[in-house]
Each structure stands twice: as structure tokens, then as C-alpha cells.
PDB file of C-alpha atoms in Angstrom:
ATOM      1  CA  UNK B   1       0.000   0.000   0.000  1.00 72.00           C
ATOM      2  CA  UNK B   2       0.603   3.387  -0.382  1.00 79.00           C
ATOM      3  CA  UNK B   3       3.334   4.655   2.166  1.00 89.00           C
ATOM      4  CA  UNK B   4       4.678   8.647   3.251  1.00 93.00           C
ATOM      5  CA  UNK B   5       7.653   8.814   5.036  1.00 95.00           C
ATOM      6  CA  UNK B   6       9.004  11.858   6.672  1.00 97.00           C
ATOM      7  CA  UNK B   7      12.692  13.070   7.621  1.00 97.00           C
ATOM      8  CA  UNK B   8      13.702  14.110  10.428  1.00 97.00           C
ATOM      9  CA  UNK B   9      11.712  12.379  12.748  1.00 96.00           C
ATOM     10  CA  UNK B  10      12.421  15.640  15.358  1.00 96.00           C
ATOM     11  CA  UNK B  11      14.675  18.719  14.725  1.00 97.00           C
ATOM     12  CA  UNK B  12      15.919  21.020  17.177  1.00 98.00           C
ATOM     13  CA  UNK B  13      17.357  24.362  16.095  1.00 98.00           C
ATOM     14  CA  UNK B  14      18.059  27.457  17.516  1.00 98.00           C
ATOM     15  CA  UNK B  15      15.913  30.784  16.515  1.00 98.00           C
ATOM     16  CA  UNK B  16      17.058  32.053  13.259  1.00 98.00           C
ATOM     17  CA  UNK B  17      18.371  29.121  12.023  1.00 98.00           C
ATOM     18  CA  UNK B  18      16.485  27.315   9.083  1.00 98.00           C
ATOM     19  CA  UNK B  19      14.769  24.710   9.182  1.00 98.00           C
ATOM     20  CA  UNK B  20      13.805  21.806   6.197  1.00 98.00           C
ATOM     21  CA  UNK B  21      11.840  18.886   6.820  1.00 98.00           C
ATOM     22  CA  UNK B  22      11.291  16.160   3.356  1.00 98.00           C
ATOM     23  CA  UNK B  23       8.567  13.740   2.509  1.00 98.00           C
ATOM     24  CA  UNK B  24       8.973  10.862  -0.052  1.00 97.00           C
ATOM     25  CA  UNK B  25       5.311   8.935  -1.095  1.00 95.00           C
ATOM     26  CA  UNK B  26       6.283   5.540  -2.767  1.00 92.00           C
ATOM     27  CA  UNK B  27       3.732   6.286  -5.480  1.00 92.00           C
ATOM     28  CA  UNK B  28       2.955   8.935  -7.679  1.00 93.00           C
ATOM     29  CA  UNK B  29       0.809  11.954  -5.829  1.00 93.00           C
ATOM     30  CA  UNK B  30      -1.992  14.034  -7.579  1.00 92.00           C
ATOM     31  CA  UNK B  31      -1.198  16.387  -4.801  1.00 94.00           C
ATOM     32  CA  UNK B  32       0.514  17.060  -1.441  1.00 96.00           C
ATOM     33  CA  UNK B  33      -0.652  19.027   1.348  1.00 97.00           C
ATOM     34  CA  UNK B  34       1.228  20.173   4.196  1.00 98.00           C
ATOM     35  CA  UNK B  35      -0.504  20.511   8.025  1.00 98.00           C
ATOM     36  CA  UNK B  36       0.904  22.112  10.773  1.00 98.00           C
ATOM     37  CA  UNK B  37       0.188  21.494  14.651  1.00 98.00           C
ATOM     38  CA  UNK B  38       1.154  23.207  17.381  1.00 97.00           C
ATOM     39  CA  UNK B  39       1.803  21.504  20.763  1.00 95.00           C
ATOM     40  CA  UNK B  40      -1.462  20.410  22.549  1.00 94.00           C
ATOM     41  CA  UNK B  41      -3.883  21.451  19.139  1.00 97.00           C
ATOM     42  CA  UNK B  42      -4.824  20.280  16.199  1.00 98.00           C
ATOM     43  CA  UNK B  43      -3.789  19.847  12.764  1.00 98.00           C
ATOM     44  CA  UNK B  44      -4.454  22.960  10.598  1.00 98.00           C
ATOM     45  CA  UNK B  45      -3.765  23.285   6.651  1.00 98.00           C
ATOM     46  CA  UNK B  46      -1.273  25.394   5.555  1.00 98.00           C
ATOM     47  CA  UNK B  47      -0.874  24.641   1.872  1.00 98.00           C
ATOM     48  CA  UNK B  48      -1.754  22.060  -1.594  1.00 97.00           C
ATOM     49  CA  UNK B  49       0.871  21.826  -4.103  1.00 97.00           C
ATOM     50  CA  UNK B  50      -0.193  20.153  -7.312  1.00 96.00           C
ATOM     51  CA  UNK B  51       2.263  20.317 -10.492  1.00 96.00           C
ATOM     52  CA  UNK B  52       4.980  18.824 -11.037  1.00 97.00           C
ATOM     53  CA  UNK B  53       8.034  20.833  -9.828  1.00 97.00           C
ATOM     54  CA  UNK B  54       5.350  23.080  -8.346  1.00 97.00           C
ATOM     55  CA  UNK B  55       7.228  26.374  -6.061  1.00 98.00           C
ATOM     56  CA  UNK B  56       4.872  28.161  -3.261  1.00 98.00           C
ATOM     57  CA  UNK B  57       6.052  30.687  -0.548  1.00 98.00           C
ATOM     58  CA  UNK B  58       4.002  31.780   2.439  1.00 97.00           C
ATOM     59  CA  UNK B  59       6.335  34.304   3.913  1.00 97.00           C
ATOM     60  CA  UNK B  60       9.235  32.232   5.434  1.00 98.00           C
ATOM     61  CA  UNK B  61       7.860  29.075   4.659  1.00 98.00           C
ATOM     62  CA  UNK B  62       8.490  27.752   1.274  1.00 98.00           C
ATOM     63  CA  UNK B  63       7.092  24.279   0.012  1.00 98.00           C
ATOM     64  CA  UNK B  64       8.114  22.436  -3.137  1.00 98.00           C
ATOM     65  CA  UNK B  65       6.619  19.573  -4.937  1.00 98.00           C
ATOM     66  CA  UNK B  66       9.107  17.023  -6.561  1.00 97.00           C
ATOM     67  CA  UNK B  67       9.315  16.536 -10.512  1.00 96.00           C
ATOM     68  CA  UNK B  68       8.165  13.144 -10.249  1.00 95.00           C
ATOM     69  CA  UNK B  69       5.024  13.967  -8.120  1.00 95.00           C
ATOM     70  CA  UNK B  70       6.264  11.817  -5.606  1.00 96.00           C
ATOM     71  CA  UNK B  71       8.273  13.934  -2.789  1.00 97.00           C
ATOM     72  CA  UNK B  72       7.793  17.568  -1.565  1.00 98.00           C
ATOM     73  CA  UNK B  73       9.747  19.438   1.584  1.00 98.00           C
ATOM     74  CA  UNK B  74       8.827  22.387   3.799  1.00 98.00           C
ATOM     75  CA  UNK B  75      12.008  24.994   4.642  1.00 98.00           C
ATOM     76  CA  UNK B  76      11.685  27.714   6.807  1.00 98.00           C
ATOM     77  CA  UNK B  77      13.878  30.265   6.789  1.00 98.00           C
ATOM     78  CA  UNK B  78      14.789  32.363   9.844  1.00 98.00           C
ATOM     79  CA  UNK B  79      12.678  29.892  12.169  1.00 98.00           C
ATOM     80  CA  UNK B  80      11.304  31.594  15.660  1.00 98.00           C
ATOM     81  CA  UNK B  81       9.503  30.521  18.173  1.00 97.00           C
ATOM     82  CA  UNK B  82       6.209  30.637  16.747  1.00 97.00           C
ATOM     83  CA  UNK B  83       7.012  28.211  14.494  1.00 98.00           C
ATOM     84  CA  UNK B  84       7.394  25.239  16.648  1.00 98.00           C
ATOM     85  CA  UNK B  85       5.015  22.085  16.461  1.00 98.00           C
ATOM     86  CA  UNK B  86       4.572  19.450  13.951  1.00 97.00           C
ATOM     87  CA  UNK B  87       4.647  19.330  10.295  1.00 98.00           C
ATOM     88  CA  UNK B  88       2.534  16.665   8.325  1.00 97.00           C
ATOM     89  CA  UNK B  89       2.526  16.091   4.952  1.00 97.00           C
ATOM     90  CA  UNK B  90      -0.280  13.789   3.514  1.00 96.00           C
ATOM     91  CA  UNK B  91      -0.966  12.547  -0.024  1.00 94.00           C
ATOM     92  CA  UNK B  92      -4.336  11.266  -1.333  1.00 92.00           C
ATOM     93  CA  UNK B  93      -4.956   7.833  -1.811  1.00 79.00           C
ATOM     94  CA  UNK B  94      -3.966   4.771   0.251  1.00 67.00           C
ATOM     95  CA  UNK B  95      -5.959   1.415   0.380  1.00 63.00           C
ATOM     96  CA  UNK B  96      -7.257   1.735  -2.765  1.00 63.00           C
ATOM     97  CA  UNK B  97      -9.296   5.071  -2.199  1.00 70.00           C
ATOM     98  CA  UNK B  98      -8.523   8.409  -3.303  1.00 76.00           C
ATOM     99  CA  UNK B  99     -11.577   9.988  -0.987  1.00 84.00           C
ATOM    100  CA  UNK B 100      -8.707   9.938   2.166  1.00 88.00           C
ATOM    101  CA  UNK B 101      -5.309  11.383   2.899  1.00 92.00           C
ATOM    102  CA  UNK B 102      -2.211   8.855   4.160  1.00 92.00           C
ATOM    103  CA  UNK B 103       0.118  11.315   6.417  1.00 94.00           C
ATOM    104  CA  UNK B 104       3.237  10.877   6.969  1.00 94.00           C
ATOM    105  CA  UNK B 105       4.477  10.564  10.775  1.00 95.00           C
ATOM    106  CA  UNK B 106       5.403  14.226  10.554  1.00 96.00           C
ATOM    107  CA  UNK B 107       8.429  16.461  12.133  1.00 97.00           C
ATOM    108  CA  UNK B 108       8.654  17.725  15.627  1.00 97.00           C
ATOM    109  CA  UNK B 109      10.343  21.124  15.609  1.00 98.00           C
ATOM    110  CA  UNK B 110      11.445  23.264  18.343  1.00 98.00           C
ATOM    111  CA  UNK B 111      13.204  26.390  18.279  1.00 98.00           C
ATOM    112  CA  UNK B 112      15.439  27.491  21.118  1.00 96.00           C
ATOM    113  CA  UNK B 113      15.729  31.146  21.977  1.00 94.00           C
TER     114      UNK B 113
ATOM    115  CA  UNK R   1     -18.918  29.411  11.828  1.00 76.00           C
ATOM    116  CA  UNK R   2     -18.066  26.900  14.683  1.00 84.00           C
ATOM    117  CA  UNK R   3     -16.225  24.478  11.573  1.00 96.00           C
ATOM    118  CA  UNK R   4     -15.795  21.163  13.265  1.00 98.00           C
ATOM    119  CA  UNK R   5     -16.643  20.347  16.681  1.00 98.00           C
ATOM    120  CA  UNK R   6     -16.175  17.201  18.874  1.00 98.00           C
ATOM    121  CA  UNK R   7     -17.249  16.139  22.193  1.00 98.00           C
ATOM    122  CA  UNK R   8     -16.226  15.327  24.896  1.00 97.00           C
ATOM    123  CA  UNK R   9     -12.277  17.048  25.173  1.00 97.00           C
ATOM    124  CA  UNK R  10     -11.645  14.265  27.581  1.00 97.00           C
ATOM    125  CA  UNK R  11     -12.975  11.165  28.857  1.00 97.00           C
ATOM    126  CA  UNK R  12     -11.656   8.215  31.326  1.00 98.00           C
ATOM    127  CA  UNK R  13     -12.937   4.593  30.997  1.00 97.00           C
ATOM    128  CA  UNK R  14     -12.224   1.942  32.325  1.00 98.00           C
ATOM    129  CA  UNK R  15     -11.344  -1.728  30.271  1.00 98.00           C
ATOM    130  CA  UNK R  16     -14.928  -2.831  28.604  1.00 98.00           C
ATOM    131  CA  UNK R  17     -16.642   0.008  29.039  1.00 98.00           C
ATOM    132  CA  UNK R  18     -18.429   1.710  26.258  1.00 97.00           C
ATOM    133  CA  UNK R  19     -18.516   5.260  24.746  1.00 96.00           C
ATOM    134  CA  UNK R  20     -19.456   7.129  21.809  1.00 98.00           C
ATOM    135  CA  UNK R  21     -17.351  10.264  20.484  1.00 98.00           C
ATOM    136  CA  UNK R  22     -19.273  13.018  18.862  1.00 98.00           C
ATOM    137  CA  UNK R  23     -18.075  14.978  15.745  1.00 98.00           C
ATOM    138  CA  UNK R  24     -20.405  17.390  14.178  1.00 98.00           C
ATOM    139  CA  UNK R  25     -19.230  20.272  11.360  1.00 98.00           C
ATOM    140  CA  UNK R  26     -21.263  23.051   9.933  1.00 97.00           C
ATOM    141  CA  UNK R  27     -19.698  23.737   6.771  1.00 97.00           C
ATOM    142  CA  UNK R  28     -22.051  21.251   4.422  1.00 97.00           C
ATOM    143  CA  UNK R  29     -18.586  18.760   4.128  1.00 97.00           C
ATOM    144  CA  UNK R  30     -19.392  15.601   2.395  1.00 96.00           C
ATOM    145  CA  UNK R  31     -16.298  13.939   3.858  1.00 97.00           C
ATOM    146  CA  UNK R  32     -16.120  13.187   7.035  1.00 97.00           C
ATOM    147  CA  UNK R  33     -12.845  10.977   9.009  1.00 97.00           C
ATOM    148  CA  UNK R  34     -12.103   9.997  12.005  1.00 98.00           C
ATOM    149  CA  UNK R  35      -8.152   9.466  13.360  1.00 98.00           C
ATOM    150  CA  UNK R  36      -6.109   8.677  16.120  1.00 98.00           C
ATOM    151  CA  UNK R  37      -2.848   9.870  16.738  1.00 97.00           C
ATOM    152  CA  UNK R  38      -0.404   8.186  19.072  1.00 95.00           C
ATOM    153  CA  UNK R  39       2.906   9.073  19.919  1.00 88.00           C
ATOM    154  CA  UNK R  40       5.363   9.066  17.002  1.00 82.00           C
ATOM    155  CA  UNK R  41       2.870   7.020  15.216  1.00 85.00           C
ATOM    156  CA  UNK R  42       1.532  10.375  12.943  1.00 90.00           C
ATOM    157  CA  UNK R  43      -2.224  10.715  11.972  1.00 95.00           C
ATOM    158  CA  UNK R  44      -3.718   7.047  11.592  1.00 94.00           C
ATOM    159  CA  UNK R  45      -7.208   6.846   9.842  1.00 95.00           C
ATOM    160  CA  UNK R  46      -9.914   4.872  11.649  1.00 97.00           C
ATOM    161  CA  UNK R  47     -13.007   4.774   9.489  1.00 97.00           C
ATOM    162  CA  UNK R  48     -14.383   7.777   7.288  1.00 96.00           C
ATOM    163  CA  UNK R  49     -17.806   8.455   5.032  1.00 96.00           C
ATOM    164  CA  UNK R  50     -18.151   9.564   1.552  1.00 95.00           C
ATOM    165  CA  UNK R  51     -21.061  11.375   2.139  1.00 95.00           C
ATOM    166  CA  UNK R  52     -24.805  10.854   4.650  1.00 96.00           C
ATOM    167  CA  UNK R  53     -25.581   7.523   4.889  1.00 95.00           C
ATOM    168  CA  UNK R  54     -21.731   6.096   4.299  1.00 96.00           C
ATOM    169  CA  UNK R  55     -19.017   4.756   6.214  1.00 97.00           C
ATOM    170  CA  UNK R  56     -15.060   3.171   5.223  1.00 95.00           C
ATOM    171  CA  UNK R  57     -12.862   1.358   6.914  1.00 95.00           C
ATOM    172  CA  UNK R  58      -9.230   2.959   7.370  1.00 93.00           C
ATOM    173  CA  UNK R  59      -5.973   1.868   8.217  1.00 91.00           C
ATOM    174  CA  UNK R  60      -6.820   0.886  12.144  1.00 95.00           C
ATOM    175  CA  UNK R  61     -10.902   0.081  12.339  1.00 97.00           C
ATOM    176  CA  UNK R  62     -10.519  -2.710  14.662  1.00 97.00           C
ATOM    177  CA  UNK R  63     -12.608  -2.105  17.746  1.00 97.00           C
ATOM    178  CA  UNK R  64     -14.479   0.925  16.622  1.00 98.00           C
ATOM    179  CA  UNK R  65     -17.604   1.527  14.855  1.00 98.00           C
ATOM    180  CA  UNK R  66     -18.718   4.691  13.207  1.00 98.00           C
ATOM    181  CA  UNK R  67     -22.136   6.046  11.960  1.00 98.00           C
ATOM    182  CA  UNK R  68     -23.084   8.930   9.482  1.00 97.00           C
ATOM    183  CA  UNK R  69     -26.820   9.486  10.055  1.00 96.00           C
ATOM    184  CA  UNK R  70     -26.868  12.652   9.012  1.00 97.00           C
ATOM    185  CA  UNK R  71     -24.608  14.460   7.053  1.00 97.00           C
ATOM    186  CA  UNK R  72     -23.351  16.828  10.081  1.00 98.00           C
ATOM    187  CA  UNK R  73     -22.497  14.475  12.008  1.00 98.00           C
ATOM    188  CA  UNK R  74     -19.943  11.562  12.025  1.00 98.00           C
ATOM    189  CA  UNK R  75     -20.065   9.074  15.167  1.00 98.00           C
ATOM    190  CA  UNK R  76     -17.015   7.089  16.057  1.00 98.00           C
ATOM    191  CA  UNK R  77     -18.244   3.980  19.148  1.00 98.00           C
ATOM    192  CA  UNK R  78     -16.304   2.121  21.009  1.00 97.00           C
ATOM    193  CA  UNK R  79     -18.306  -1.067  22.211  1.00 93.00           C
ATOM    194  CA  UNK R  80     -15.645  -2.137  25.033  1.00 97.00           C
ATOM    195  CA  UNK R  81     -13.056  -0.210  25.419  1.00 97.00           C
ATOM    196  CA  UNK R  82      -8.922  -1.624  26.171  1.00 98.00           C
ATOM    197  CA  UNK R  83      -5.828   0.138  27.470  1.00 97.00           C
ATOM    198  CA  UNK R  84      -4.663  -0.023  23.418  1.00 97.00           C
ATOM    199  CA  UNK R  85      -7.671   2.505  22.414  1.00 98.00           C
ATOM    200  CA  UNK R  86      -6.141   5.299  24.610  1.00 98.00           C
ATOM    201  CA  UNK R  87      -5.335   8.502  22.263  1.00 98.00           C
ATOM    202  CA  UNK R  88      -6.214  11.636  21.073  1.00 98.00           C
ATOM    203  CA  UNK R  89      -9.342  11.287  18.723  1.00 98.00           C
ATOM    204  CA  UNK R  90      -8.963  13.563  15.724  1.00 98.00           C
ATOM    205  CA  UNK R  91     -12.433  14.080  13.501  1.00 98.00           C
ATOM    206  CA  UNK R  92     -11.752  15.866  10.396  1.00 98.00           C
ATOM    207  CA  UNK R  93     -14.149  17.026   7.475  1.00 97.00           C
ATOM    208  CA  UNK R  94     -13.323  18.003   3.686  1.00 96.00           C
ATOM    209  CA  UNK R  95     -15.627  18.765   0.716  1.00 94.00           C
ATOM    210  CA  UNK R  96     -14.176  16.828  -1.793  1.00 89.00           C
ATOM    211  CA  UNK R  97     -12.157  13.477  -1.175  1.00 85.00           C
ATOM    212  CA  UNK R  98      -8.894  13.647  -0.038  1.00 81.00           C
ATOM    213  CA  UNK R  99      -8.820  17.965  -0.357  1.00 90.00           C
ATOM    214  CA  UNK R 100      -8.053  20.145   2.255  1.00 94.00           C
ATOM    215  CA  UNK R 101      -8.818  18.747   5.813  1.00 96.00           C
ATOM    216  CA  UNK R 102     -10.696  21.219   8.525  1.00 97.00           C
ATOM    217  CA  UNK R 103      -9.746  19.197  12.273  1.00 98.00           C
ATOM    218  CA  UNK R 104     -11.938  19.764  14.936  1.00 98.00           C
ATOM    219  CA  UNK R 105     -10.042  20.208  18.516  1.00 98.00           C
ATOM    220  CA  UNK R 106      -9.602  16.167  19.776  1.00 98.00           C
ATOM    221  CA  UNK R 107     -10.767  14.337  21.967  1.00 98.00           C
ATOM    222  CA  UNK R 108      -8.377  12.965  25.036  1.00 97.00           C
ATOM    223  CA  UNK R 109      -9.261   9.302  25.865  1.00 98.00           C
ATOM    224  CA  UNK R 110      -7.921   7.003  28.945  1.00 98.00           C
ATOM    225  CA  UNK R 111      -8.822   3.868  29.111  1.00 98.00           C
ATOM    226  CA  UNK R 112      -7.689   2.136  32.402  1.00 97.00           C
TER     227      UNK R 112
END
């Protein structure tokens, strides 16, 4: 079945550093979306990328989706403290369905002061 | 808007006892999914529903049952509970399969 790994597991950086985090699907994606939660919440969408080679900033986070449709990462730039929690990425499909999203086991960051 | 809303936040049971979780969303989703997230385990999909009247098994729908009566609302039971089933109880809604995912706030479960 479909699988969506993440790298690193957890990253710890210090504020201002950057910060990239990489998922790899072991099929072909019609789309990736990235989630972010913050410690104690809940999941919240940040952003779908769905060509090929497909570029998208939101401010200091910038997300790429791989030429083969099949692996995207997240890099921050300048992290800070608000940015700590964990990222998801998730791909449709799985199980023979494309009406549900497998995630990937996500990244933990934290960002020292 | 209240988006998606579950109840209860938190609940203790004890081994075979039974409980139903609650998800309801107010944004006219057809999709409706219900997860459970462990400890450096990610987002695991129980069961989810295509739509009123519908329900799917995930990737972990031993021990649970779900119902989609109507199309608000997305029940997720657990007929007797085990130490195993403790975890935080994600329900999420989207409306179209496998788009963006709205998460309502968890639900905390102990089971003793």
C-alpha cells in the first residue's frame, strides 16, 4: 500500500536558524498538502501543491513539490519561536481510495531562543 | 462558523466500558474521518464516510464503529473499550475526497 515517510523524525534548532523537513510517497501523488500542529492542538492546513516541480512561498515558509510527483519538503527560513510544532505532509490515496489522505508521521520542531 | 466540533475534550474509561465520540461540522462537508494519533505514530485513519448515509474502513478500524446518520455528524463507538484505544481522537471534514482537511479540537481518551 501506499506509504509517506518523513525526515527528520524531530529537529531542534536554535531561533534564526532554518529549518527543512522532506517527505517521499512511494507512489505517484496528484497532490501534497502540508498541516501544521502546534503543541497540545490540532492539525491545521497550511498549503496544496499540485504540479509537477510546483514552487509556493508563504512568507518564510516555502514548500516544493518534486518533478516526479512523488516527494515535496517544507524549509523555513529564519525559524522563531512561533514556528514550533509538527509538520505533516499527507498525499491522497492509500488502500485503494482516493476519498482519504495517508500522512506521513510528521516532524517535531522546536526552536530554542 | 463553529467548523468542526467534537465532544467530549476528555474522557476516562475503564477496560470494557463503552462510549461514543461526537463529531459534528457546519460547513455542508461531504467527507467526514475519524483518526487517532499516538505518539510518534503520525495521523492514523480509523473509518471515514463519503457522504450521509456512508461509512469506510481505514488503516486501524478494529474495535471501533462509526455512523453517518446525518450528514453533520460523524459518530465514532467504542463497544468495550482496552488500554490499546487510549489517544487523542482527531475528527476531520473536507468537501471533496482527499482535499483540504478542517480538524476539529480532539478528543483525550484514557482507558484504564
Amino acid at each position: 500500500g501506499q506509504q509517506v515517510m518523513q525526515i527528520p523524525q524531530y529537529q531542534h534548532v536554535q531561533e534564526g536558524e532554518d529549518f527543512t523537513t522532506y517527505c517521499n510517497s512511494s507512489t505517484t501523488l496528484s497532490n501534497i498538502q502540508w498541516y501544521k500542529q502546534r503543541p497540545g492542538g490540532h492539525p491545521v492546513f497550511l498549503i496544496q501543491l499540485v504540479k509537477s516541480g510546483e514552487v509556493k512561498k508563504q512568507k518564510r515558509l516555502t514548500f516544493q513539490f518534486g518533478e516526479a510527483k512523488k516527494n515535496s519538503s517544507l524549509h523555513i527560513t529564519a525559524t522563531q519561536t512561533t514556528d514550533v510544532g509538527t509538520y505533516f505532509c499527507a498525499g491522497p490515496g492509500g488502500g485503494g481510495s482516493n476519498y482519504k489522505l495517508t500522512f506521513g508521521k510528521g516532524t517535531l520542531l522546536t526552536v530554542n531562543p | 462558523n463553529a467548523g468542526v466540533t467534537q465532544t467530549p475534550k476528555f474522557r476516562v474509561l475503564k477496560t470494557g466500558q463503552s462510549m461514543t465520540l461526537l463529531c459534528a461540522q457546519d460547513m455542508n462537508h461531504e467527507y467526514m474521518y475519524w483518526y487517532r494519533q499516538d505518539p510518534g505514530m503520525g495521523l492514523r485513519l480509523i473509518h471515514y464516510s463519503v457522504g450521509e448515509g456512508t461509512t469506510a474502513k481505514g488503516e486501524v478500524p478494529d474495535g471501533y464503529n462509526v455512523s453517518r446518520l446525518k450528514k453533520q455528524n460523524f459518530l465514532l463507538g467504542l463497544e468495550s473499550a482496552a488500554p490499546s484505544q487510549t489517544s487523542v481522537y482527531f475528527c476531520a471534514s473536507s468537501s471533496q475526497g482527499a482535499s483540504e482537511q478542517y480538524f476539529g479540537p480532539g478528543t483525550r481518551l484514557t482507558v484504564t
